[in-house]
Amino acid sequence: MRDTVQAEVTMTFLVSQDLSFRIPVELSYDSGDPYAVEITFHLPGDAPVSWAFARELLLDGLSRPTGEGDVRIAPAAPEGLSDVFIRLQVGCERALFRAGAAPLVAFLDRTDRVVPFGQEPAACDPVGDLDAELHRILAEDRYAG
């Protein structure tokens, strides 16, 4: 059985040093892909934009700068639990967001209750999924003809 966790938070989209605005953001987690989280940004006047990345990256980014590629996360202050910067990049295009750490911690805590950190391999059961899919296909073939 697949479990999901969803949360809605507000983040600040930092367009420039002089321009920023708050936007609604959806966080989601699906135990069917236990290593990943997805963040969907709802920018004014645009279609929602979703990014998926490692759940552990989000966890690590709460306490120290992390990420080497298109997603980088870092705490806004060097000590204590503070806001978090999330930087996304595609080619030379970049977007920077600032989020409160508390709602991210609450979201990660809920995902940890579904699939505990470090237990992701046990949540991945490709054989069980394969057996269920094969059973469904054989049942359809039986009734089709």
Short mmCIF file of C-alpha atoms in Angstrom, two decimals:
data_model
loop_
_atom_site.label_atom_id
_atom_site.label_comp_id
_atom_site.label_asym_id
_atom_site.label_seq_id
_atom_site.Cartn_x
_atom_site.Cartn_y
_atom_site.Cartn_z
CA MET A 1 0.00 0.00 0.00
CA ARG A 2 1.31 3.43 -0.96
CA ASP A 3 1.04 6.27 1.49
CA THR A 4 1.38 9.95 0.68
CA VAL A 5 2.14 13.04 2.71
CA GLN A 6 1.23 16.53 1.54
CA ALA A 7 1.64 19.96 3.03
CA GLU A 8 1.07 23.49 1.87
CA VAL A 9 3.52 26.17 2.93
CA THR A 10 4.26 29.73 1.96
CA MET A 11 7.72 30.60 0.65
CA THR A 12 9.27 33.87 -0.38
CA PHE A 13 10.39 34.03 -4.01
CA LEU A 14 13.48 36.26 -4.03
CA VAL A 15 13.48 37.76 -7.53
CA SER A 16 16.20 40.30 -6.78
CA GLN A 17 17.65 42.16 -3.83
CA ASP A 18 14.81 44.67 -4.12
CA LEU A 19 11.93 42.44 -5.22
CA SER A 20 10.38 39.43 -3.51
CA PHE A 21 6.92 38.04 -3.02
CA ARG A 22 5.26 35.23 -1.10
CA ILE A 23 3.87 32.27 -3.00
CA PRO A 24 1.99 29.11 -2.05
CA VAL A 25 4.02 25.93 -2.35
CA GLU A 26 2.90 22.31 -2.11
CA LEU A 27 5.19 19.68 -0.63
CA SER A 28 4.43 16.05 -1.42
CA TYR A 29 5.89 12.66 -0.64
CA ASP A 30 4.84 9.26 -1.98
CA SER A 31 6.07 6.07 -0.33
CA GLY A 32 6.16 4.51 -3.81
CA ASP A 33 9.24 6.70 -4.43
CA PRO A 34 10.63 6.76 -0.88
CA TYR A 35 13.82 8.64 -1.69
CA ALA A 36 12.17 11.72 -3.23
CA VAL A 37 10.08 14.72 -2.28
CA GLU A 38 8.33 17.00 -4.70
CA ILE A 39 7.84 20.75 -4.39
CA THR A 40 5.27 22.48 -6.57
CA PHE A 41 5.52 26.26 -6.86
CA HIS A 42 2.45 28.29 -7.75
CA LEU A 43 3.85 31.43 -9.35
CA PRO A 44 1.40 34.21 -10.19
CA GLY A 45 0.36 34.14 -13.85
CA ASP A 46 2.22 30.90 -14.63
CA ALA A 47 1.40 27.22 -14.61
CA PRO A 48 2.58 25.39 -11.48
CA VAL A 49 6.20 24.27 -11.60
CA SER A 50 7.25 21.04 -9.86
CA TRP A 51 10.69 19.89 -8.79
CA ALA A 52 11.53 16.45 -7.39
CA PHE A 53 14.72 15.81 -5.48
CA ALA A 54 16.14 13.68 -2.68
CA ARG A 55 14.29 13.81 0.63
CA GLU A 56 17.67 13.56 2.37
CA LEU A 57 18.82 16.70 0.53
CA LEU A 58 15.97 18.65 2.12
CA LEU A 59 16.77 17.18 5.55
CA ASP A 60 20.49 17.95 5.29
CA GLY A 61 19.82 21.47 3.98
CA LEU A 62 18.09 22.41 7.22
CA SER A 63 21.40 22.31 9.09
CA ARG A 64 24.15 22.82 6.50
CA PRO A 65 24.61 23.87 2.87
CA THR A 66 23.98 20.89 0.62
CA GLY A 67 23.47 20.06 -3.02
CA GLU A 68 25.84 20.10 -5.95
CA GLY A 69 23.57 20.27 -8.96
CA ASP A 70 20.33 21.96 -9.90
CA VAL A 71 19.01 21.99 -6.33
CA ARG A 72 20.91 23.57 -3.47
CA ILE A 73 19.59 24.06 0.03
CA ALA A 74 21.20 25.95 2.89
CA PRO A 75 20.18 27.39 6.25
CA ALA A 76 19.80 31.17 6.28
CA ALA A 77 21.68 31.48 9.59
CA PRO A 78 24.78 29.57 10.64
CA GLU A 79 23.41 28.37 13.99
CA GLY A 80 20.09 27.07 15.20
CA LEU A 81 17.03 26.15 13.21
CA SER A 82 16.25 29.11 10.98
CA ASP A 83 14.86 29.86 7.58
CA VAL A 84 16.21 27.88 4.64
CA PHE A 85 17.26 29.03 1.18
CA ILE A 86 16.30 26.77 -1.72
CA ARG A 87 18.06 27.54 -5.00
CA LEU A 88 16.88 25.90 -8.21
CA GLN A 89 18.75 26.14 -11.48
CA VAL A 90 18.13 25.09 -15.07
CA GLY A 91 20.99 26.04 -17.34
CA CYS A 92 21.77 29.66 -16.56
CA GLU A 93 18.27 30.37 -15.19
CA ARG A 94 18.06 30.46 -11.38
CA ALA A 95 15.33 30.89 -8.81
CA LEU A 96 15.86 31.50 -5.10
CA PHE A 97 13.27 30.82 -2.41
CA ARG A 98 13.28 31.34 1.34
CA ALA A 99 11.21 29.07 3.55
CA GLY A 100 10.64 28.75 7.25
CA ALA A 101 12.40 25.69 8.64
CA ALA A 102 9.54 24.74 10.99
CA PRO A 103 7.02 23.70 8.30
CA LEU A 104 9.75 21.80 6.44
CA VAL A 105 10.71 19.94 9.62
CA ALA A 106 7.04 19.12 10.26
CA PHE A 107 6.66 17.80 6.69
CA LEU A 108 9.84 15.69 6.95
CA ASP A 109 8.69 14.33 10.30
CA ARG A 110 5.44 13.17 8.71
CA THR A 111 7.36 11.51 5.84
CA ASP A 112 9.59 9.79 8.41
CA ARG A 113 6.49 8.23 9.99
CA VAL A 114 5.52 6.77 6.60
CA VAL A 115 9.03 5.58 5.63
CA PRO A 116 11.69 6.15 8.28
CA PHE A 117 14.93 7.72 7.07
CA GLY A 118 17.37 4.93 6.28
CA GLN A 119 14.56 2.43 5.66
CA GLU A 120 13.89 3.45 2.05
CA PRO A 121 15.24 0.17 0.56
CA ALA A 122 12.68 -1.82 2.54
CA ALA A 123 9.90 0.41 1.18
CA CYS A 124 10.97 -0.37 -2.39
CA ASP A 125 9.42 -3.71 -3.27
CA PRO A 126 9.67 -4.04 -7.04
CA VAL A 127 8.92 -7.77 -6.87
CA GLY A 128 5.64 -7.16 -5.03
CA ASP A 129 4.64 -4.48 -7.54
CA LEU A 130 5.64 -6.77 -10.41
CA ASP A 131 3.58 -9.65 -9.01
CA ALA A 132 0.52 -7.42 -8.63
CA GLU A 133 0.91 -6.03 -12.15
CA LEU A 134 1.38 -9.50 -13.66
CA HIS A 135 -1.72 -10.75 -11.83
CA ARG A 136 -3.73 -7.79 -13.20
CA ILE A 137 -2.53 -8.41 -16.78
CA LEU A 138 -3.31 -12.12 -16.62
CA ALA A 139 -6.76 -11.38 -15.20
CA GLU A 140 -7.47 -8.95 -18.07
CA ASP A 141 -6.33 -11.51 -20.65
CA ARG A 142 -8.56 -14.16 -19.10
CA TYR A 143 -11.65 -11.97 -19.37
CA ALA A 144 -10.79 -10.43 -22.75
CA GLY A 145 -11.07 -13.44 -24.84
#
